Amino acid sequence: MPASDPALAGAAAVALTGLAEAYRPRPVTPLLPWRDPHRLVKPYIITARGRQWDDQMVEFARAGASRQLDFDDAMGSVGLAVAVLHLSDDGAYLVVHSWTKDYQSRLSRFSGVDVDDLRPVPTGVAPSVWELEVLSHERTAYVTHILSGGVDVDAWLEDALDTRPQPDPQGIPSGT
């Protein structure tokens, strides 16, 4: 890796190269929206290679997100939120992001060995690059469909990120 800036030479260049070589995109799966009284939530699941999810995991994530969103409601939420369950190589993470008044948002993050063991992460711990991919998409969807689009909640709900691998239409037919 050429280091064009001396600050990125030596150990920093080696660290960046190692990160770049090890990085792999992870599939993002959108789920059906959670419709709660006075609240709509767009849930997602991100999975590291070899990780599987099931309905029970989704229910644990939904329960944890709902507890956080109840608090967010008391802090001025406008009723639209995103929940990201990330099944990573090293555990499970839940990111809860809700939109609030005055163009602000609230972000809470939880982690655990597994989904049924999620606890709040220390203050200052930010979302991973995979979680930020979802949050970036959702920021754009919120501005496009809510702030700039005449409050089109249906369009906002439909605008979901889906990065799961798609079958190659030119591939070998399965015969089914």
mmCIF file with all atom_site columns, C-alpha atoms in Angstrom:
data_model
loop_
_atom_site.group_PDB
_atom_site.id
_atom_site.type_symbol
_atom_site.label_atom_id
_atom_site.label_alt_id
_atom_site.label_comp_id
_atom_site.label_asym_id
_atom_site.label_entity_id
_atom_site.label_seq_id
_atom_site.pdbx_PDB_ins_code
_atom_site.Cartn_x
_atom_site.Cartn_y
_atom_site.Cartn_z
_atom_site.occupancy
_atom_site.B_iso_or_equiv
_atom_site.pdbx_formal_charge
_atom_site.auth_seq_id
_atom_site.auth_comp_id
_atom_site.auth_asym_id
_atom_site.auth_atom_id
_atom_site.pdbx_PDB_model_num
ATOM 1   C CA . MET A 1 1   ? 0.000   0.000   0.000   1.00 0.00 ? 1   MET A CA 1
ATOM 2   C CA . PRO A 1 2   ? 1.592   3.281   -0.990  1.00 0.00 ? 2   PRO A CA 1
ATOM 3   C CA . ALA A 1 3   ? 1.582   5.715   1.908   1.00 0.00 ? 3   ALA A CA 1
ATOM 4   C CA . SER A 1 4   ? 1.149   9.181   0.408   1.00 0.00 ? 4   SER A CA 1
ATOM 5   C CA . ASP A 1 5   ? 1.136   10.753  3.854   1.00 0.00 ? 5   ASP A CA 1
ATOM 6   C CA . PRO A 1 6   ? 3.958   10.112  6.321   1.00 0.00 ? 6   PRO A CA 1
ATOM 7   C CA . ALA A 1 7   ? 1.402   9.763   9.117   1.00 0.00 ? 7   ALA A CA 1
ATOM 8   C CA . LEU A 1 8   ? 0.202   6.574   7.403   1.00 0.00 ? 8   LEU A CA 1
ATOM 9   C CA . ALA A 1 9   ? 3.608   4.958   7.117   1.00 0.00 ? 9   ALA A CA 1
ATOM 10  C CA . GLY A 1 10  ? 4.968   2.030   9.076   1.00 0.00 ? 10  GLY A CA 1
ATOM 11  C CA . ALA A 1 11  ? 2.624   0.341   11.541  1.00 0.00 ? 11  ALA A CA 1
ATOM 12  C CA . ALA A 1 12  ? -0.386  2.401   10.409  1.00 0.00 ? 12  ALA A CA 1
ATOM 13  C CA . ALA A 1 13  ? 0.095   1.313   6.798   1.00 0.00 ? 13  ALA A CA 1
ATOM 14  C CA . VAL A 1 14  ? 0.421   -2.328  7.868   1.00 0.00 ? 14  VAL A CA 1
ATOM 15  C CA . ALA A 1 15  ? -2.754  -2.070  9.974   1.00 0.00 ? 15  ALA A CA 1
ATOM 16  C CA . LEU A 1 16  ? -4.735  -0.486  7.138   1.00 0.00 ? 16  LEU A CA 1
ATOM 17  C CA . THR A 1 17  ? -3.500  -3.088  4.669   1.00 0.00 ? 17  THR A CA 1
ATOM 18  C CA . GLY A 1 18  ? -4.509  -5.893  7.034   1.00 0.00 ? 18  GLY A CA 1
ATOM 19  C CA . LEU A 1 19  ? -7.986  -4.422  7.487   1.00 0.00 ? 19  LEU A CA 1
ATOM 20  C CA . ALA A 1 20  ? -8.441  -3.985  3.741   1.00 0.00 ? 20  ALA A CA 1
ATOM 21  C CA . GLU A 1 21  ? -7.332  -7.532  2.987   1.00 0.00 ? 21  GLU A CA 1
ATOM 22  C CA . ALA A 1 22  ? -9.612  -9.086  5.631   1.00 0.00 ? 22  ALA A CA 1
ATOM 23  C CA . TYR A 1 23  ? -12.743 -7.031  4.863   1.00 0.00 ? 23  TYR A CA 1
ATOM 24  C CA . ARG A 1 24  ? -15.674 -8.843  3.258   1.00 0.00 ? 24  ARG A CA 1
ATOM 25  C CA . PRO A 1 25  ? -19.144 -7.406  2.638   1.00 0.00 ? 25  PRO A CA 1
ATOM 26  C CA . ARG A 1 26  ? -21.874 -9.031  4.711   1.00 0.00 ? 26  ARG A CA 1
ATOM 27  C CA . PRO A 1 27  ? -25.412 -9.676  3.488   1.00 0.00 ? 27  PRO A CA 1
ATOM 28  C CA . VAL A 1 28  ? -28.068 -7.304  4.785   1.00 0.00 ? 28  VAL A CA 1
ATOM 29  C CA . THR A 1 29  ? -31.542 -8.821  4.984   1.00 0.00 ? 29  THR A CA 1
ATOM 30  C CA . PRO A 1 30  ? -34.543 -6.522  5.450   1.00 0.00 ? 30  PRO A CA 1
ATOM 31  C CA . LEU A 1 31  ? -37.446 -7.954  7.441   1.00 0.00 ? 31  LEU A CA 1
ATOM 32  C CA . LEU A 1 32  ? -41.099 -6.988  7.346   1.00 0.00 ? 32  LEU A CA 1
ATOM 33  C CA . PRO A 1 33  ? -41.715 -3.752  9.263   1.00 0.00 ? 33  PRO A CA 1
ATOM 34  C CA . TRP A 1 34  ? -42.633 -3.917  12.929  1.00 0.00 ? 34  TRP A CA 1
ATOM 35  C CA . ARG A 1 35  ? -45.863 -2.014  13.442  1.00 0.00 ? 35  ARG A CA 1
ATOM 36  C CA . ASP A 1 36  ? -46.331 -1.051  17.074  1.00 0.00 ? 36  ASP A CA 1
ATOM 37  C CA . PRO A 1 37  ? -48.789 1.458   18.514  1.00 0.00 ? 37  PRO A CA 1
ATOM 38  C CA . HIS A 1 38  ? -47.503 4.924   17.495  1.00 0.00 ? 38  HIS A CA 1
ATOM 39  C CA . ARG A 1 39  ? -44.323 3.468   15.952  1.00 0.00 ? 39  ARG A CA 1
ATOM 40  C CA . LEU A 1 40  ? -42.987 1.934   12.726  1.00 0.00 ? 40  LEU A CA 1
ATOM 41  C CA . VAL A 1 41  ? -39.663 0.092   12.770  1.00 0.00 ? 41  VAL A CA 1
ATOM 42  C CA . LYS A 1 42  ? -37.648 -1.137  9.789   1.00 0.00 ? 42  LYS A CA 1
ATOM 43  C CA . PRO A 1 43  ? -35.717 -4.202  11.005  1.00 0.00 ? 43  PRO A CA 1
ATOM 44  C CA . TYR A 1 44  ? -32.616 -5.627  9.353   1.00 0.00 ? 44  TYR A CA 1
ATOM 45  C CA . ILE A 1 45  ? -30.296 -8.565  9.941   1.00 0.00 ? 45  ILE A CA 1
ATOM 46  C CA . ILE A 1 46  ? -26.616 -8.573  9.002   1.00 0.00 ? 46  ILE A CA 1
ATOM 47  C CA . THR A 1 47  ? -24.852 -11.939 9.031   1.00 0.00 ? 47  THR A CA 1
ATOM 48  C CA . ALA A 1 48  ? -21.192 -12.818 9.054   1.00 0.00 ? 48  ALA A CA 1
ATOM 49  C CA . ARG A 1 49  ? -20.152 -15.858 7.048   1.00 0.00 ? 49  ARG A CA 1
ATOM 50  C CA . GLY A 1 50  ? -21.524 -19.026 8.624   1.00 0.00 ? 50  GLY A CA 1
ATOM 51  C CA . ARG A 1 51  ? -24.004 -17.256 10.901  1.00 0.00 ? 51  ARG A CA 1
ATOM 52  C CA . GLN A 1 52  ? -27.675 -18.186 10.707  1.00 0.00 ? 52  GLN A CA 1
ATOM 53  C CA . TRP A 1 53  ? -30.707 -16.490 12.219  1.00 0.00 ? 53  TRP A CA 1
ATOM 54  C CA . ASP A 1 54  ? -34.147 -17.670 13.218  1.00 0.00 ? 54  ASP A CA 1
ATOM 55  C CA . ASP A 1 55  ? -37.474 -16.234 14.387  1.00 0.00 ? 55  ASP A CA 1
ATOM 56  C CA . GLN A 1 56  ? -36.543 -16.551 18.070  1.00 0.00 ? 56  GLN A CA 1
ATOM 57  C CA . MET A 1 57  ? -33.473 -14.360 17.547  1.00 0.00 ? 57  MET A CA 1
ATOM 58  C CA . VAL A 1 58  ? -35.649 -11.793 15.789  1.00 0.00 ? 58  VAL A CA 1
ATOM 59  C CA . GLU A 1 59  ? -38.080 -11.814 18.737  1.00 0.00 ? 59  GLU A CA 1
ATOM 60  C CA . PHE A 1 60  ? -35.219 -11.222 21.219  1.00 0.00 ? 60  PHE A CA 1
ATOM 61  C CA . ALA A 1 61  ? -34.004 -8.326  19.057  1.00 0.00 ? 61  ALA A CA 1
ATOM 62  C CA . ARG A 1 62  ? -37.510 -6.916  18.752  1.00 0.00 ? 62  ARG A CA 1
ATOM 63  C CA . ALA A 1 63  ? -38.044 -7.048  22.521  1.00 0.00 ? 63  ALA A CA 1
ATOM 64  C CA . GLY A 1 64  ? -34.722 -5.276  23.143  1.00 0.00 ? 64  GLY A CA 1
ATOM 65  C CA . ALA A 1 65  ? -35.404 -2.673  20.484  1.00 0.00 ? 65  ALA A CA 1
ATOM 66  C CA . SER A 1 66  ? -38.905 -2.053  21.830  1.00 0.00 ? 66  SER A CA 1
ATOM 67  C CA . ARG A 1 67  ? -37.572 -1.348  25.332  1.00 0.00 ? 67  ARG A CA 1
ATOM 68  C CA . GLN A 1 68  ? -35.127 1.192   23.912  1.00 0.00 ? 68  GLN A CA 1
ATOM 69  C CA . LEU A 1 69  ? -37.754 2.740   21.643  1.00 0.00 ? 69  LEU A CA 1
ATOM 70  C CA . ASP A 1 70  ? -40.129 3.181   24.585  1.00 0.00 ? 70  ASP A CA 1
ATOM 71  C CA . PHE A 1 71  ? -37.424 5.330   26.163  1.00 0.00 ? 71  PHE A CA 1
ATOM 72  C CA . ASP A 1 72  ? -36.788 7.136   22.863  1.00 0.00 ? 72  ASP A CA 1
ATOM 73  C CA . ASP A 1 73  ? -40.515 7.903   22.613  1.00 0.00 ? 73  ASP A CA 1
ATOM 74  C CA . ALA A 1 74  ? -40.303 9.677   25.962  1.00 0.00 ? 74  ALA A CA 1
ATOM 75  C CA . MET A 1 75  ? -37.337 11.665  24.623  1.00 0.00 ? 75  MET A CA 1
ATOM 76  C CA . GLY A 1 76  ? -39.210 12.993  21.581  1.00 0.00 ? 76  GLY A CA 1
ATOM 77  C CA . SER A 1 77  ? -39.213 10.281  18.929  1.00 0.00 ? 77  SER A CA 1
ATOM 78  C CA . VAL A 1 78  ? -41.369 10.958  15.853  1.00 0.00 ? 78  VAL A CA 1
ATOM 79  C CA . GLY A 1 79  ? -42.359 7.272   15.609  1.00 0.00 ? 79  GLY A CA 1
ATOM 80  C CA . LEU A 1 80  ? -39.997 6.058   12.878  1.00 0.00 ? 80  LEU A CA 1
ATOM 81  C CA . ALA A 1 81  ? -37.041 3.840   13.709  1.00 0.00 ? 81  ALA A CA 1
ATOM 82  C CA . VAL A 1 82  ? -34.570 1.273   12.422  1.00 0.00 ? 82  VAL A CA 1
ATOM 83  C CA . ALA A 1 83  ? -33.303 -1.825  14.231  1.00 0.00 ? 83  ALA A CA 1
ATOM 84  C CA . VAL A 1 84  ? -30.234 -3.704  13.015  1.00 0.00 ? 84  VAL A CA 1
ATOM 85  C CA . LEU A 1 85  ? -29.418 -7.151  14.399  1.00 0.00 ? 85  LEU A CA 1
ATOM 86  C CA . HIS A 1 86  ? -25.830 -7.980  13.470  1.00 0.00 ? 86  HIS A CA 1
ATOM 87  C CA . LEU A 1 87  ? -24.710 -11.571 13.920  1.00 0.00 ? 87  LEU A CA 1
ATOM 88  C CA . SER A 1 88  ? -20.974 -11.069 13.773  1.00 0.00 ? 88  SER A CA 1
ATOM 89  C CA . ASP A 1 89  ? -17.952 -13.350 14.059  1.00 0.00 ? 89  ASP A CA 1
ATOM 90  C CA . ASP A 1 90  ? -17.465 -12.340 17.689  1.00 0.00 ? 90  ASP A CA 1
ATOM 91  C CA . GLY A 1 91  ? -21.031 -12.096 18.991  1.00 0.00 ? 91  GLY A CA 1
ATOM 92  C CA . ALA A 1 92  ? -24.345 -10.364 18.459  1.00 0.00 ? 92  ALA A CA 1
ATOM 93  C CA . TYR A 1 93  ? -25.032 -6.650  18.181  1.00 0.00 ? 93  TYR A CA 1
ATOM 94  C CA . LEU A 1 94  ? -28.253 -4.671  18.103  1.00 0.00 ? 94  LEU A CA 1
ATOM 95  C CA . VAL A 1 95  ? -28.348 -1.095  16.834  1.00 0.00 ? 95  VAL A CA 1
ATOM 96  C CA . VAL A 1 96  ? -31.516 0.909   17.502  1.00 0.00 ? 96  VAL A CA 1
ATOM 97  C CA . HIS A 1 97  ? -31.852 4.197   15.644  1.00 0.00 ? 97  HIS A CA 1
ATOM 98  C CA . SER A 1 98  ? -34.882 6.442   15.998  1.00 0.00 ? 98  SER A CA 1
ATOM 99  C CA . TRP A 1 99  ? -35.693 9.764   14.404  1.00 0.00 ? 99  TRP A CA 1
ATOM 100 C CA . THR A 1 100 ? -36.604 12.599  16.757  1.00 0.00 ? 100 THR A CA 1
ATOM 101 C CA . LYS A 1 101 ? -37.847 16.137  16.503  1.00 0.00 ? 101 LYS A CA 1
ATOM 102 C CA . ASP A 1 102 ? -35.625 18.961  15.259  1.00 0.00 ? 102 ASP A CA 1
ATOM 103 C CA . TYR A 1 103 ? -33.867 16.733  12.653  1.00 0.00 ? 103 TYR A CA 1
ATOM 104 C CA . GLN A 1 104 ? -32.056 14.772  15.333  1.00 0.00 ? 104 GLN A CA 1
ATOM 105 C CA . SER A 1 105 ? -31.831 11.065  16.018  1.00 0.00 ? 105 SER A CA 1
ATOM 106 C CA . ARG A 1 106 ? -31.080 8.724   18.882  1.00 0.00 ? 106 ARG A CA 1
ATOM 107 C CA . LEU A 1 107 ? -28.683 5.815   18.510  1.00 0.00 ? 107 LEU A CA 1
ATOM 108 C CA . SER A 1 108 ? -28.317 2.975   20.981  1.00 0.00 ? 108 SER A CA 1
ATOM 109 C CA . ARG A 1 109 ? -26.115 -0.073  20.631  1.00 0.00 ? 109 ARG A CA 1
ATOM 110 C CA . PHE A 1 110 ? -26.198 -3.383  22.488  1.00 0.00 ? 110 PHE A CA 1
ATOM 111 C CA . SER A 1 111 ? -23.871 -6.392  22.352  1.00 0.00 ? 111 SER A CA 1
ATOM 112 C CA . GLY A 1 112 ? -23.605 -9.887  23.739  1.00 0.00 ? 112 GLY A CA 1
ATOM 113 C CA . VAL A 1 113 ? -22.252 -13.338 23.134  1.00 0.00 ? 113 VAL A CA 1
ATOM 114 C CA . ASP A 1 114 ? -25.642 -14.202 21.681  1.00 0.00 ? 114 ASP A CA 1
ATOM 115 C CA . VAL A 1 115 ? -28.931 -12.432 20.955  1.00 0.00 ? 115 VAL A CA 1
ATOM 116 C CA . ASP A 1 116 ? -30.481 -13.442 24.278  1.00 0.00 ? 116 ASP A CA 1
ATOM 117 C CA . ASP A 1 117 ? -27.569 -11.810 26.150  1.00 0.00 ? 117 ASP A CA 1
ATOM 118 C CA . LEU A 1 118 ? -27.617 -8.260  24.737  1.00 0.00 ? 118 LEU A CA 1
ATOM 119 C CA . ARG A 1 119 ? -26.438 -5.456  27.035  1.00 0.00 ? 119 ARG A CA 1
ATOM 120 C CA . PRO A 1 120 ? -25.807 -1.743  26.389  1.00 0.00 ? 120 PRO A CA 1
ATOM 121 C CA . VAL A 1 121 ? -22.327 -1.064  25.030  1.00 0.00 ? 121 VAL A CA 1
ATOM 122 C CA . PRO A 1 122 ? -20.135 1.557   26.685  1.00 0.00 ? 122 PRO A CA 1
ATOM 123 C CA . THR A 1 123 ? -20.692 5.171   25.684  1.00 0.00 ? 123 THR A CA 1
ATOM 124 C CA . GLY A 1 124 ? -18.641 6.104   22.657  1.00 0.00 ? 124 GLY A CA 1
ATOM 125 C CA . VAL A 1 125 ? -18.637 2.683   20.978  1.00 0.00 ? 125 VAL A CA 1
ATOM 126 C CA . ALA A 1 126 ? -19.908 3.348   17.464  1.00 0.00 ? 126 ALA A CA 1
ATOM 127 C CA . PRO A 1 127 ? -21.518 1.043   14.905  1.00 0.00 ? 127 PRO A CA 1
ATOM 128 C CA . SER A 1 128 ? -19.336 -1.171  12.707  1.00 0.00 ? 128 SER A CA 1
ATOM 129 C CA . VAL A 1 129 ? -18.775 -0.557  9.002   1.00 0.00 ? 129 VAL A CA 1
ATOM 130 C CA . TRP A 1 130 ? -21.508 -3.108  8.192   1.00 0.00 ? 130 TRP A CA 1
ATOM 131 C CA . GLU A 1 131 ? -24.027 -1.481  10.539  1.00 0.00 ? 131 GLU A CA 1
ATOM 132 C CA . LEU A 1 132 ? -23.124 1.957   9.181   1.00 0.00 ? 132 LEU A CA 1
ATOM 133 C CA . GLU A 1 133 ? -24.002 0.746   5.678   1.00 0.00 ? 133 GLU A CA 1
ATOM 134 C CA . VAL A 1 134 ? -27.604 0.240   6.831   1.00 0.00 ? 134 VAL A CA 1
ATOM 135 C CA . LEU A 1 135 ? -27.701 3.509   8.791   1.00 0.00 ? 135 LEU A CA 1
ATOM 136 C CA . SER A 1 136 ? -26.351 5.434   5.791   1.00 0.00 ? 136 SER A CA 1
ATOM 137 C CA . HIS A 1 137 ? -29.058 3.975   3.577   1.00 0.00 ? 137 HIS A CA 1
ATOM 138 C CA . GLU A 1 138 ? -31.694 4.778   6.176   1.00 0.00 ? 138 GLU A CA 1
ATOM 139 C CA . ARG A 1 139 ? -30.552 8.391   6.542   1.00 0.00 ? 139 ARG A CA 1
ATOM 140 C CA . THR A 1 140 ? -30.968 8.840   2.801   1.00 0.00 ? 140 THR A CA 1
ATOM 141 C CA . ALA A 1 141 ? -34.382 7.098   2.823   1.00 0.00 ? 141 ALA A CA 1
ATOM 142 C CA . TYR A 1 142 ? -35.569 9.334   5.671   1.00 0.00 ? 142 TYR A CA 1
ATOM 143 C CA . VAL A 1 143 ? -34.498 12.530  3.919   1.00 0.00 ? 143 VAL A CA 1
ATOM 144 C CA . THR A 1 144 ? -35.885 11.365  0.559   1.00 0.00 ? 144 THR A CA 1
ATOM 145 C CA . HIS A 1 145 ? -39.274 10.032  1.637   1.00 0.00 ? 145 HIS A CA 1
ATOM 146 C CA . ILE A 1 146 ? -40.060 11.888  4.846   1.00 0.00 ? 146 ILE A CA 1
ATOM 147 C CA . LEU A 1 147 ? -38.302 15.252  4.898   1.00 0.00 ? 147 LEU A CA 1
ATOM 148 C CA . SER A 1 148 ? -38.200 15.930  1.142   1.00 0.00 ? 148 SER A CA 1
ATOM 149 C CA . GLY A 1 149 ? -40.957 13.638  -0.091  1.00 0.00 ? 149 GLY A CA 1
ATOM 150 C CA . GLY A 1 150 ? -44.067 14.979  1.548   1.00 0.00 ? 150 GLY A CA 1
ATOM 151 C CA . VAL A 1 151 ? -43.996 12.484  4.443   1.00 0.00 ? 151 VAL A CA 1
ATOM 152 C CA . ASP A 1 152 ? -44.489 9.357   2.352   1.00 0.00 ? 152 ASP A CA 1
ATOM 153 C CA . VAL A 1 153 ? -44.271 6.704   5.069   1.00 0.00 ? 153 VAL A CA 1
ATOM 154 C CA . ASP A 1 154 ? -45.193 3.894   2.660   1.00 0.00 ? 154 ASP A CA 1
ATOM 155 C CA . ALA A 1 155 ? -42.302 4.810   0.358   1.00 0.00 ? 155 ALA A CA 1
ATOM 156 C CA . TRP A 1 156 ? -39.982 5.009   3.387   1.00 0.00 ? 156 TRP A CA 1
ATOM 157 C CA . LEU A 1 157 ? -41.032 1.523   4.479   1.00 0.00 ? 157 LEU A CA 1
ATOM 158 C CA . GLU A 1 158 ? -40.549 0.153   0.953   1.00 0.00 ? 158 GLU A CA 1
ATOM 159 C CA . ASP A 1 159 ? -37.079 1.693   0.597   1.00 0.00 ? 159 ASP A CA 1
ATOM 160 C CA . ALA A 1 160 ? -35.142 -1.100  2.297   1.00 0.00 ? 160 ALA A CA 1
ATOM 161 C CA . LEU A 1 161 ? -31.518 -2.061  1.793   1.00 0.00 ? 161 LEU A CA 1
ATOM 162 C CA . ASP A 1 162 ? -31.083 -5.655  0.611   1.00 0.00 ? 162 ASP A CA 1
ATOM 163 C CA . THR A 1 163 ? -27.546 -6.813  -0.178  1.00 0.00 ? 163 THR A CA 1
ATOM 164 C CA . ARG A 1 164 ? -28.166 -10.555 -0.154  1.00 0.00 ? 164 ARG A CA 1
ATOM 165 C CA . PRO A 1 165 ? -26.523 -12.342 -3.066  1.00 0.00 ? 165 PRO A CA 1
ATOM 166 C CA . GLN A 1 166 ? -28.934 -12.760 -5.954  1.00 0.00 ? 166 GLN A CA 1
ATOM 167 C CA . PRO A 1 167 ? -28.962 -15.819 -8.205  1.00 0.00 ? 167 PRO A CA 1
ATOM 168 C CA . ASP A 1 168 ? -27.296 -15.325 -11.546 1.00 0.00 ? 168 ASP A CA 1
ATOM 169 C CA . PRO A 1 169 ? -30.068 -15.287 -14.188 1.00 0.00 ? 169 PRO A CA 1
ATOM 170 C CA . GLN A 1 170 ? -27.523 -16.643 -16.691 1.00 0.00 ? 170 GLN A CA 1
ATOM 171 C CA . GLY A 1 171 ? -26.546 -19.466 -14.315 1.00 0.00 ? 171 GLY A CA 1
ATOM 172 C CA . ILE A 1 172 ? -27.258 -23.154 -14.643 1.00 0.00 ? 172 ILE A CA 1
ATOM 173 C CA . PRO A 1 173 ? -30.987 -23.867 -14.253 1.00 0.00 ? 173 PRO A CA 1
ATOM 174 C CA . SER A 1 174 ? -31.894 -25.918 -11.192 1.00 0.00 ? 174 SER A CA 1
ATOM 175 C CA . GLY A 1 175 ? -34.457 -28.021 -12.987 1.00 0.00 ? 175 GLY A CA 1
ATOM 176 C CA . THR A 1 176 ? -37.236 -27.109 -10.583 1.00 0.00 ? 176 THR A CA 1
#
